[in-house]
Short mmCIF file of C-alpha atoms in Angstrom, two decimals:
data_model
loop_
_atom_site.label_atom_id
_atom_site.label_comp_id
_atom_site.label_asym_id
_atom_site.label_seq_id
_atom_site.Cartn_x
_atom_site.Cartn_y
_atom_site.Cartn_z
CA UNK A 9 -100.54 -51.25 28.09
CA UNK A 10 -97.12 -51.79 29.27
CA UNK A 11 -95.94 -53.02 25.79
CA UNK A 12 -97.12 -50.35 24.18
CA UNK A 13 -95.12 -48.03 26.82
CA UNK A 14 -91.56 -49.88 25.85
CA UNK A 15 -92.19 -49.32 22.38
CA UNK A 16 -93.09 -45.63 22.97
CA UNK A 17 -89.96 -45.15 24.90
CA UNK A 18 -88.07 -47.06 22.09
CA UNK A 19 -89.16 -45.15 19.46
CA UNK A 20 -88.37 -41.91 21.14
CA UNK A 21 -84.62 -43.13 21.92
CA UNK A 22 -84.35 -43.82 18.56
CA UNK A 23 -85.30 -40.19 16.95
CA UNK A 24 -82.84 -38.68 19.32
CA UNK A 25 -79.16 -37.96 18.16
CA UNK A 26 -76.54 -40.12 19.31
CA UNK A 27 -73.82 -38.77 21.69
CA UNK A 28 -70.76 -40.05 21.28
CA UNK A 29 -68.46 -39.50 24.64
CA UNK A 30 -64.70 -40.36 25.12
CA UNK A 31 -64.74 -43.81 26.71
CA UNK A 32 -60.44 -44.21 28.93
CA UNK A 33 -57.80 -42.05 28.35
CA UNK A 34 -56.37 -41.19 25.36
CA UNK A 35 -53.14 -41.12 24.26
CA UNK A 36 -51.17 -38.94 21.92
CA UNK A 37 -49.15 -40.12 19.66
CA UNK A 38 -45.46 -39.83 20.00
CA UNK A 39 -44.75 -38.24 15.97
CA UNK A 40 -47.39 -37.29 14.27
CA UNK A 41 -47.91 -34.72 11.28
CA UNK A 42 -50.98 -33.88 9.43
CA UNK A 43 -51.29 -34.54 5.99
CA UNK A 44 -54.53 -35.27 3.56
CA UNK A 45 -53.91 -39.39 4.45
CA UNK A 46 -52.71 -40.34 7.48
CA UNK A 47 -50.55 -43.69 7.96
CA UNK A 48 -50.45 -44.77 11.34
CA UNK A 49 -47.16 -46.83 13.05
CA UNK A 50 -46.96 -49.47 16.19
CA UNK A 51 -43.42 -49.61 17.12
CA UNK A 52 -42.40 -51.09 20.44
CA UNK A 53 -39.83 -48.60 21.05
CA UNK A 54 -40.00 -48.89 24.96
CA UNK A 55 -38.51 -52.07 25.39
CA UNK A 56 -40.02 -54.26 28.80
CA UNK A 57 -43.47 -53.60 30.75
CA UNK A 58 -43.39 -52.66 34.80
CA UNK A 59 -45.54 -54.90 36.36
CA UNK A 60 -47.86 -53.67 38.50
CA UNK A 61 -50.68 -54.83 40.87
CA UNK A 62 -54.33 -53.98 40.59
CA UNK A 63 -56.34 -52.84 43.39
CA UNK A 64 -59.81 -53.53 42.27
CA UNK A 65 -60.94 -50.15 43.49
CA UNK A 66 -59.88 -47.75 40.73
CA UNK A 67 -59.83 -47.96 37.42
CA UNK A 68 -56.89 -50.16 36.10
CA UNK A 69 -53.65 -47.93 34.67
CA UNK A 70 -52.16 -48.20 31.00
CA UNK A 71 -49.78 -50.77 30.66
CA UNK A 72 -46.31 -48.63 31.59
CA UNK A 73 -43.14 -49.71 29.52
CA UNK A 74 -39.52 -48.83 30.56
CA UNK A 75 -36.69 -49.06 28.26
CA UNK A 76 -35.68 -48.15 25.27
CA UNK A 77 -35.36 -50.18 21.55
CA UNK A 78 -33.05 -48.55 19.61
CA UNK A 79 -33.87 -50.64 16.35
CA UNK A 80 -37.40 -49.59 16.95
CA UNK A 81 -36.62 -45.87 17.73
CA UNK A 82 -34.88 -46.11 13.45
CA UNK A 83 -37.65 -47.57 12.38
CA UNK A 84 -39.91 -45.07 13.51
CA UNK A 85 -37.77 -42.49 12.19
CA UNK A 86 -37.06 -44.55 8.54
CA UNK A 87 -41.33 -44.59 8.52
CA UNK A 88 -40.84 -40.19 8.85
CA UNK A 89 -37.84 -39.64 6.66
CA UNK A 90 -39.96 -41.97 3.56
CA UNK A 91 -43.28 -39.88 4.46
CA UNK A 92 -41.00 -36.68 3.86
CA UNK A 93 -39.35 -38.26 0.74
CA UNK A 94 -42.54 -38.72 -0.83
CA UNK A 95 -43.65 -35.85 0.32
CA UNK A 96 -40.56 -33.57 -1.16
CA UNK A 97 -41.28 -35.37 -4.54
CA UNK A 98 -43.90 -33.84 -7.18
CA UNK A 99 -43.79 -36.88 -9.19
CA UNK A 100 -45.23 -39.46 -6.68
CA UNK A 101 -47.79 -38.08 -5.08
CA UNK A 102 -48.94 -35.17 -6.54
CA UNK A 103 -51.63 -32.66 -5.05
CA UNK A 104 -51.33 -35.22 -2.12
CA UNK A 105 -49.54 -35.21 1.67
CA UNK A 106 -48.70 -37.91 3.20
CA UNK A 107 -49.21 -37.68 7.11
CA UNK A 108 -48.11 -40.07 10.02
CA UNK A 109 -49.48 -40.40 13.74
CA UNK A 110 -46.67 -43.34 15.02
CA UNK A 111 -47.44 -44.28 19.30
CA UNK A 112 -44.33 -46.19 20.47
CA UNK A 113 -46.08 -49.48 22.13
CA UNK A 114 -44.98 -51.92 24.68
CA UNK A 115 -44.16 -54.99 22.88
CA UNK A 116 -47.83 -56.80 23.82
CA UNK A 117 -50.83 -57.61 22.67
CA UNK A 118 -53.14 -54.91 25.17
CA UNK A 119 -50.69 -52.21 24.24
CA UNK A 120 -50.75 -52.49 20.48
CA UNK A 121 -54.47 -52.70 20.28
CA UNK A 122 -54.72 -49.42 22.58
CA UNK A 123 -52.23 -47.89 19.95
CA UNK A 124 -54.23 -49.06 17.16
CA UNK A 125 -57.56 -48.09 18.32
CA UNK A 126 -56.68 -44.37 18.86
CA UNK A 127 -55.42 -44.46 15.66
CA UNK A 128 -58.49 -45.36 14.09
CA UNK A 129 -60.97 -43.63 16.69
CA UNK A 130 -59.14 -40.55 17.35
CA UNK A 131 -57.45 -39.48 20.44
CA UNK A 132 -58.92 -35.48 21.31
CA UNK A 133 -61.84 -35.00 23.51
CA UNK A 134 -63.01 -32.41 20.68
CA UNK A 135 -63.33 -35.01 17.56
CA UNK A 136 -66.19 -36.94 18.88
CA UNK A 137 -67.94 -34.37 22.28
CA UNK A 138 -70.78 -33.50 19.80
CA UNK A 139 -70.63 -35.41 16.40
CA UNK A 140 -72.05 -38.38 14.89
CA UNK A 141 -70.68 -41.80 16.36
CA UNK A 142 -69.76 -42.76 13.07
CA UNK A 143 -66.86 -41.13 10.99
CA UNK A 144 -63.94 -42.11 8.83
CA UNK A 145 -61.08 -43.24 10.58
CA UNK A 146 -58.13 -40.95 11.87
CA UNK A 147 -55.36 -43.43 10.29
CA UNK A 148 -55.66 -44.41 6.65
CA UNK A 149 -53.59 -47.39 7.13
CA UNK A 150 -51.52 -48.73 9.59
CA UNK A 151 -47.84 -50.15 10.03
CA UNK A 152 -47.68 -52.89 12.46
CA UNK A 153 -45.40 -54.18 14.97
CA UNK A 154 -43.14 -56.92 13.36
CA UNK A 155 -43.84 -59.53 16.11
CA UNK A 156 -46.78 -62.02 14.01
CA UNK A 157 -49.15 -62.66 17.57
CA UNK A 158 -48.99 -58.91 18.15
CA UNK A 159 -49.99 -57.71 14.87
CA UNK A 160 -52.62 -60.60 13.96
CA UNK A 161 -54.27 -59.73 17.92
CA UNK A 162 -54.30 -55.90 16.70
CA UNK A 163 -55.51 -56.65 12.98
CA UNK A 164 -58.59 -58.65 14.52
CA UNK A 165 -59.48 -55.75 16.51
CA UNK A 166 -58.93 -53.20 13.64
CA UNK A 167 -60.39 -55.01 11.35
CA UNK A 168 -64.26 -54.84 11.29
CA UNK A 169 -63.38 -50.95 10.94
CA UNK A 170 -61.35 -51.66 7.59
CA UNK A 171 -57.78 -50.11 7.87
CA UNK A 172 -55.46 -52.24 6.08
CA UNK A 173 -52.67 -52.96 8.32
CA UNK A 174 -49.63 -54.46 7.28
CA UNK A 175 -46.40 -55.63 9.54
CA UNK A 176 -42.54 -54.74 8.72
CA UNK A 177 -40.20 -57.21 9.04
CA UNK A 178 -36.79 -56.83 10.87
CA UNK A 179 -33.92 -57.77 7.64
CA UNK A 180 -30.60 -58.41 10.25
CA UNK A 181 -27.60 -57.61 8.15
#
């Protein structure tokens, strides 16, 4: 009898429609601009991390960076002003808009996975409150950080969702 209860009560969980609910805090993106495919960007343009010491009694803060890249602040903006250029030009893409949603990262491995996964799950309390769980992602693609352990930690966490990701390299002229 009490078999036949757990199966009941697994059945009925089954026929009833998932909820999906915002799991942390999301975080917006710091450029961003629709378009009919989004490419995403990870660019460490805060440059070092302020440490800071958990309490064990509330839930644990975002990593908090404090700085500022420069290098990483151009290459942001070199990832918008190509968008646009393709964009501007009817013989590249045509019919087609290239958007961008870049989140300036610390330069670590917690921080660019965060950046990443909002990317591909979405970051507004409105995209998921009452849908199905599963949906395309936000980001197309995504342009990683150019440090190798930080992009190949991110890529094995994006990965099973399958954005491409690839990693700019710095050129130093």
């Amino acid at each position: 009898m009490f078999v036949l209860k757990v199966v009941l009560i697994a059945f009925s969980t089954l026929a009833e429609k998932p909820i999906c609910r915002l799991q942390g805090r999301p975080e917006t993106p710091a450029f961003s601009m629709d378009g009919d495919i989004i490419i995403g960007g990870l660019f460490s343009i805060k440059a070092g991390i302020v440490s800071t010491t958990p309490n064990f009694k509330d839930l644990p803060e975002p990593t908090e960076c404090k700085g500022i890249q420069l290098r990483e602040f151009q290459l942001a903006q070199t990832m918008i002003f190509t968008i646009q250029e393709i964009n501007n030009s009817t013989e590249i893409l045509p019919n087609v808009t290239l958007g961008y949603r870049i989140y300036s990262v610390c330069p670590n491995i917690p921080s660019s996975i965060r950046g990443a996964l909002n990317m591909v799950n979405g970051h507004e309390e409105g995209d998921i409150a009452e849908t199905s769980c599963t949906r395309p992602p936000n980001a197309q693609a995504i342009i990683g950080q150019s440090g190798s352990s930080i992009t190949i930690g991110t890529i094995t966490t994006v990965g099973p969702f399958q954005v491409p990701m690839v990693k700019y390299v710095q050129m130093l002229c």
